[in-house]
Tab-separated table of C-alpha atoms and ligand atoms in Angstrom:
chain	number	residue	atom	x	y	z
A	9	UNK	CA	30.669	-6.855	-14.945
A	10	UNK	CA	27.585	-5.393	-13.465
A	11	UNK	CA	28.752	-5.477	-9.782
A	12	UNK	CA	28.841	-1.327	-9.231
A	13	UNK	CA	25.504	-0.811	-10.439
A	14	UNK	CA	23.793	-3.975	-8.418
A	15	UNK	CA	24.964	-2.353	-5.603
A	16	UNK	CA	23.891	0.857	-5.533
A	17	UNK	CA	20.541	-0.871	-6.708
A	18	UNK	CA	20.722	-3.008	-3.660
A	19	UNK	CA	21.589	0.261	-1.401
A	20	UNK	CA	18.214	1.742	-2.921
A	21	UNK	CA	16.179	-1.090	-1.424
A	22	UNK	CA	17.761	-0.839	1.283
A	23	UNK	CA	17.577	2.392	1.925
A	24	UNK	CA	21.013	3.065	2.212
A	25	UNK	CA	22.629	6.304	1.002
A	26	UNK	CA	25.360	6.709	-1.080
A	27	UNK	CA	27.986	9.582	-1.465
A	28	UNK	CA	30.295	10.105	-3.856
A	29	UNK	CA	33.258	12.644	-3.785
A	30	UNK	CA	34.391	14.099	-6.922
A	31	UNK	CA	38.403	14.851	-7.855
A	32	UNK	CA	39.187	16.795	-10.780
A	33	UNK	CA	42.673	15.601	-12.068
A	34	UNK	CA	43.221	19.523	-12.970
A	35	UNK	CA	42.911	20.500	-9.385
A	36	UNK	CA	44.606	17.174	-7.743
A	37	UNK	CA	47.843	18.893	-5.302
A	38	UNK	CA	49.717	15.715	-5.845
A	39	UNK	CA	51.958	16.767	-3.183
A	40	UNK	CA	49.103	16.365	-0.802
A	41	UNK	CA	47.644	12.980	-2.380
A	42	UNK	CA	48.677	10.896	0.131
A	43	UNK	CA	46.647	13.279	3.003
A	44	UNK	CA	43.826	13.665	0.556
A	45	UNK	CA	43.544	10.270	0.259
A	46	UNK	CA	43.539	9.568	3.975
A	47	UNK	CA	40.484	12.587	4.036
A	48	UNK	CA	38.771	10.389	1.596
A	49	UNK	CA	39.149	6.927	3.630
A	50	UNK	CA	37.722	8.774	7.209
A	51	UNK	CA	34.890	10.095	5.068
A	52	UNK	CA	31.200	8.613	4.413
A	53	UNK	CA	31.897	8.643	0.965
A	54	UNK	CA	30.906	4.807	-0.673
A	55	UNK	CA	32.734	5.896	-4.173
A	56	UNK	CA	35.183	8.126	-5.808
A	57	UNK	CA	34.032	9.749	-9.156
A	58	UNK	CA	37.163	11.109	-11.074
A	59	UNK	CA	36.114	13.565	-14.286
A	60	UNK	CA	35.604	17.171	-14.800
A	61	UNK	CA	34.190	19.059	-17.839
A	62	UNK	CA	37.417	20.329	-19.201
A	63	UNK	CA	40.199	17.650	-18.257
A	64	UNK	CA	44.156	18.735	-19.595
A	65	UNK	CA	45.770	16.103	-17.216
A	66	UNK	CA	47.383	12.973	-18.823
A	67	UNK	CA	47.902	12.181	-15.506
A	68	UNK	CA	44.310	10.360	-15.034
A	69	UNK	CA	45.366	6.556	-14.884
A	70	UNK	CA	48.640	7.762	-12.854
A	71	UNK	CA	45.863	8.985	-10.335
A	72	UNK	CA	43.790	6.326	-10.334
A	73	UNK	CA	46.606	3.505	-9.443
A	74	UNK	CA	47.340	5.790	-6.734
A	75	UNK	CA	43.977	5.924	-5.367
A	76	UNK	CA	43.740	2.497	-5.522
A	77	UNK	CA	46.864	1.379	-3.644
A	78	UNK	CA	45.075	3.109	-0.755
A	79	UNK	CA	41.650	3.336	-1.559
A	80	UNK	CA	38.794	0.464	-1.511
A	81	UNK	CA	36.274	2.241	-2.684
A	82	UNK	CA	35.041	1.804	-6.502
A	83	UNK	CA	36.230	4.249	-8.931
A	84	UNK	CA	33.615	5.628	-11.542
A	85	UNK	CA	34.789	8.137	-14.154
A	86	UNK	CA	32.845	11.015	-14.729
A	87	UNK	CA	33.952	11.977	-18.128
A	88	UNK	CA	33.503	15.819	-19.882
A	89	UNK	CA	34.430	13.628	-23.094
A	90	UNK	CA	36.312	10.056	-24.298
A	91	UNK	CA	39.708	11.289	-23.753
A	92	UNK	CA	38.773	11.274	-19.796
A	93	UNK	CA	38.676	7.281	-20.299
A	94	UNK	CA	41.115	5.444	-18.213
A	95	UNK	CA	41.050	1.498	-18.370
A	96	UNK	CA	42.388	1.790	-14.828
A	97	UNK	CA	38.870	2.945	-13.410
A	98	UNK	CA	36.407	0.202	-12.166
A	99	UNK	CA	33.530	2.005	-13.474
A	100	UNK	CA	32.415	4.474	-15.940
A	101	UNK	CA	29.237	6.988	-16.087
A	102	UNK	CA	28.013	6.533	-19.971
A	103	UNK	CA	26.462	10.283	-20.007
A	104	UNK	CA	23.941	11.022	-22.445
A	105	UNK	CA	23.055	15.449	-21.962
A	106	UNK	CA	19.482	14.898	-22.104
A	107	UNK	CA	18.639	18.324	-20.677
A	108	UNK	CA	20.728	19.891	-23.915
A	109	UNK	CA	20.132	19.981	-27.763
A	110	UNK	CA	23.670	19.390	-28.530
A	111	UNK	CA	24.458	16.066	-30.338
A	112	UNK	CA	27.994	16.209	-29.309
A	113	UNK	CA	26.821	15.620	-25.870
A	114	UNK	CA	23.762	13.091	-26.713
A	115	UNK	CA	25.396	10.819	-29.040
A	116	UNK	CA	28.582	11.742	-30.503
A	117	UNK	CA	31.098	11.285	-28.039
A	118	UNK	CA	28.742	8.002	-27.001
A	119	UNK	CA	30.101	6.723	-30.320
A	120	UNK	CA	33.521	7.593	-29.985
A	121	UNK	CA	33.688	6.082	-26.640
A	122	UNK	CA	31.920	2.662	-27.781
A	123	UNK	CA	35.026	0.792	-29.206
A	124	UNK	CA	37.345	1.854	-26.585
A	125	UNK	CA	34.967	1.296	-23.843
A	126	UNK	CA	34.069	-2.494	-25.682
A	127	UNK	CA	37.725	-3.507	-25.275
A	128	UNK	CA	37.856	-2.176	-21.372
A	129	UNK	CA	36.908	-4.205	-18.264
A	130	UNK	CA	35.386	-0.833	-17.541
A	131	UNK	CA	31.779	-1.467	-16.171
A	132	UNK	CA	29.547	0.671	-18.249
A	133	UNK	CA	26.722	2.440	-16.820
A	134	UNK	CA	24.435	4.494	-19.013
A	135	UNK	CA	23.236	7.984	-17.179
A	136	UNK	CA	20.865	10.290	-18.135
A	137	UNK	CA	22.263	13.467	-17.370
A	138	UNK	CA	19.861	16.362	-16.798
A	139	UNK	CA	21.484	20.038	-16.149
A	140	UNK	CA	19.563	22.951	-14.078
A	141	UNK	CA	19.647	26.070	-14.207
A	142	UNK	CA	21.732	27.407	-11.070
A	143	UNK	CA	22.399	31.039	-10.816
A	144	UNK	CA	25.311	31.396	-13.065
A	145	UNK	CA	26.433	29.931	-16.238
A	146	UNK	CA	28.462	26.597	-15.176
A	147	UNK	CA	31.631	25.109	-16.940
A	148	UNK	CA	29.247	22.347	-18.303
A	149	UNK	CA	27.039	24.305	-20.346
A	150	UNK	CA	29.727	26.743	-21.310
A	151	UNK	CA	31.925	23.451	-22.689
A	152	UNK	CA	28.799	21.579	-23.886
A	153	UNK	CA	27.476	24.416	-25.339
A	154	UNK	CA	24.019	23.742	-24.105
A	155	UNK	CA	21.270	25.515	-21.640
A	156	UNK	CA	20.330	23.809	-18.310
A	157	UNK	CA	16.577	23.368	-17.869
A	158	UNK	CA	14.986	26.474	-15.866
A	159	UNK	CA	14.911	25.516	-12.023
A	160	UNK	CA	10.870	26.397	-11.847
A	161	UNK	CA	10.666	23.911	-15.230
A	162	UNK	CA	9.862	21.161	-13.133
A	163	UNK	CA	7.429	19.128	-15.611
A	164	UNK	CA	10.250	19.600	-18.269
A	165	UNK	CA	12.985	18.271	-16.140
A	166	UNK	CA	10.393	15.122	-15.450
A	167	UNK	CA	9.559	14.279	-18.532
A	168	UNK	CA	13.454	14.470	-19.713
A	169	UNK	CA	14.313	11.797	-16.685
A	170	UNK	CA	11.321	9.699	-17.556
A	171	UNK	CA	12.238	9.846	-21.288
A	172	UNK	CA	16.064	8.931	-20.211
A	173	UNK	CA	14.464	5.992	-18.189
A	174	UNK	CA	12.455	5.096	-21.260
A	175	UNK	CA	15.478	4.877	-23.028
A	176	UNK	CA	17.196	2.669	-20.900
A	177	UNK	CA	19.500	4.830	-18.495
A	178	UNK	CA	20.311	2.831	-15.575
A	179	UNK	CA	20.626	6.666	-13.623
A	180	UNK	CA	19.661	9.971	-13.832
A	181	UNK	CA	21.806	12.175	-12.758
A	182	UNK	CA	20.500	15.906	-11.483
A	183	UNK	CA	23.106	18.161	-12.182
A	184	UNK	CA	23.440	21.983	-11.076
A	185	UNK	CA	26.845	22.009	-11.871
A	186	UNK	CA	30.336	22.179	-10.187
A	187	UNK	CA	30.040	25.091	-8.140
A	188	UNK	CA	26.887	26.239	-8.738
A	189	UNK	CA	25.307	29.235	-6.933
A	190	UNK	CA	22.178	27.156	-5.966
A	191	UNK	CA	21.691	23.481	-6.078
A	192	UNK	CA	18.975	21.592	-7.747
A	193	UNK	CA	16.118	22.316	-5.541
A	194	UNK	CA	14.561	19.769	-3.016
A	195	UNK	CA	11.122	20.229	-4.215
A	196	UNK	CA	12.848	18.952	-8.055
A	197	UNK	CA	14.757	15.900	-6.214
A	198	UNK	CA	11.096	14.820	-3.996
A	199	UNK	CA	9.696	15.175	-7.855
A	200	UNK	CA	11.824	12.550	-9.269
A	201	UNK	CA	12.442	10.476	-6.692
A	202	UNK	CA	8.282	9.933	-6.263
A	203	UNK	CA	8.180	9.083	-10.090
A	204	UNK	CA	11.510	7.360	-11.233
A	205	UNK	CA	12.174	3.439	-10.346
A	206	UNK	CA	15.713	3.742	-11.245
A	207	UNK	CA	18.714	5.452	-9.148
A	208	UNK	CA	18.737	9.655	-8.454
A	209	UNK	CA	22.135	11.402	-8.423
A	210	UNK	CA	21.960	14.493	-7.296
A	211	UNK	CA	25.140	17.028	-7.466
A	212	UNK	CA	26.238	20.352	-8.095
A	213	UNK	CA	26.593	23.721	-5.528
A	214	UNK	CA	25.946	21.494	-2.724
A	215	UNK	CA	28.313	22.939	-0.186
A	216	UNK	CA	27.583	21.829	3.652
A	217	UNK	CA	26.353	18.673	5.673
A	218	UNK	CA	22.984	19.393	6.103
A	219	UNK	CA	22.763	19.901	2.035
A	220	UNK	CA	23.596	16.855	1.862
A	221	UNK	CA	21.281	15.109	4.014
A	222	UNK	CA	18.362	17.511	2.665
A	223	UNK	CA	19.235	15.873	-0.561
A	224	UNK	CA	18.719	12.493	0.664
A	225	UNK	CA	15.551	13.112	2.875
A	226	UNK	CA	14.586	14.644	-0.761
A	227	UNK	CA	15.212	11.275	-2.415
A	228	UNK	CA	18.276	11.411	-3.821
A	229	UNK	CA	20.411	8.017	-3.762
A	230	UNK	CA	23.028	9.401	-4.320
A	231	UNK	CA	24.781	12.633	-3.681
A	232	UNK	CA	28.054	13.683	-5.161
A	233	UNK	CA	30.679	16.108	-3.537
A	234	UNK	CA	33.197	18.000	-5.515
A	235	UNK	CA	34.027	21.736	-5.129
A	236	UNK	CA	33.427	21.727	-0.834
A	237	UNK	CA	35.933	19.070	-0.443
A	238	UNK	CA	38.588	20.249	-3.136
A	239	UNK	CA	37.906	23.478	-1.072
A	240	UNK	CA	38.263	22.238	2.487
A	241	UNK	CA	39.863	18.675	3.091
A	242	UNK	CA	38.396	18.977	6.574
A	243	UNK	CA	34.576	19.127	5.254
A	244	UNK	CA	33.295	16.035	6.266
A	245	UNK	CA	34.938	15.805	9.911
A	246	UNK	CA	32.551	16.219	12.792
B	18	1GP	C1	29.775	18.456	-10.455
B	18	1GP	O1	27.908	17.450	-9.386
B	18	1GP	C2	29.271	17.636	-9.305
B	18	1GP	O2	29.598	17.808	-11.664
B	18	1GP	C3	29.724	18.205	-7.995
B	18	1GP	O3	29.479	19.579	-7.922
B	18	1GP	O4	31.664	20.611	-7.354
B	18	1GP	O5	29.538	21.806	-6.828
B	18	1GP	O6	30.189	19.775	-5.538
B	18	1GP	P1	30.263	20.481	-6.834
């Protein structure tokens, strides 16, 4: 099954943006999951991305099902580590932390994940995931235990996306973190955009409308919502 990735290939020729919103089991009000869903089917957003850094819910293929009695839109997980897996999901982000030194994080959860994702229906998509530096320290380099790339390191951060396209990632993923104090700056996004041929995900401490569309005039194909929507169910209503 290749069908998530062709399309957002397709949307890149096409020109066509793509947004995902982010939900955190942890932070889920299941109470309100009916309404939040609902937010999410009156919203621009073309796929849900369920993961967080640190996930303690078991309740991650309970979610899902719900989401998807409702829901049309694809399902990617987002995973801090394997035991975010959830056969239930249509797709799932293979993350490789190419902007960290951590093997954890570049290979070893990669191979835990293998076998279980092998027997899944999950479509795997390998990411190259690039962290930068955004103000204050974020829950992914405190729980991967790596540094993000200095915002001004802009020749660093390109060489780490080309090398992850070298490799074979199908994305690259810019990250500045959930809830980062900046987000990854436009100038970085225009940067990568002008030299990668594959798909740019931008996310992280993006927190209104318009920093959303800056990201996309930027060049990213994708942008990816988390913290301003768990925050305010409202944010993407005119
Ligand atoms: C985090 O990029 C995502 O991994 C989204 O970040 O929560 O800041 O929107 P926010």
């Amino acid at each position: 099954m290749t069908d998530i990735y062709n399309k957002i290939i397709q949307s890149k020729k096409n020109r066509q943006k793509l947004l995902a919103i982010l939900l955190d089991p942890d932070k889920i009000n299941w109470k309100n999951l009916d309404h939040l869903i609902s937010k999410i089917n009156q919203s621009p957003a073309t796929h849900v991305f369920i993961g967080g850094s640190l996930v303690e819910s078991n309740r991650m293929d309970e979610l899902i099902l719900v989401i998807k009695q409702k829901c049309s839109l694809p399902i990617v997980l987002f995973p801090g580590n394997p035991s975010q897996i959830s056969k239930q999901a249509d797709a799932i982000l293979f993350l490789s932390l190419l902007s960290g030194r951590n093997p954890d994080y570049l290979i070893d959860h990669q191979v835990t994940a293998a076998p279980i994702l092998k027997k899944s229906k999950l479509e795997v998509i390998s990411t190259g995931y690039i962290l930068i530096e955004s103000g204050k320290e974020t829950a992914v380099a405190r729980v991967s235990k790596t540094n993000p790339i200095e915002r001004e390191n802009f020749d660093l951060v390109l060489a780490t996306a080309q090398a992850g396209e070298m490799l074979g990632n199908k994305l690259i993923y810019l990250e500045a973190g959930s809830g980062a104090q900046q987000a990854v700056p436009f100038e970085m996004i225009e940067l990568m955009a002008q030299n990668l041929e594959i798909p740019l995900i931008v996310g992280g401490g993006i927190v209104d409308l318009q920093g959303i569309q800056k990201a996309f005039t930027a060049g990213a194909d994708m942008v990816v919502i988390g913290t301003a929507f768990e925050k305010n169910i409202n944010f993407f209503n005119p």
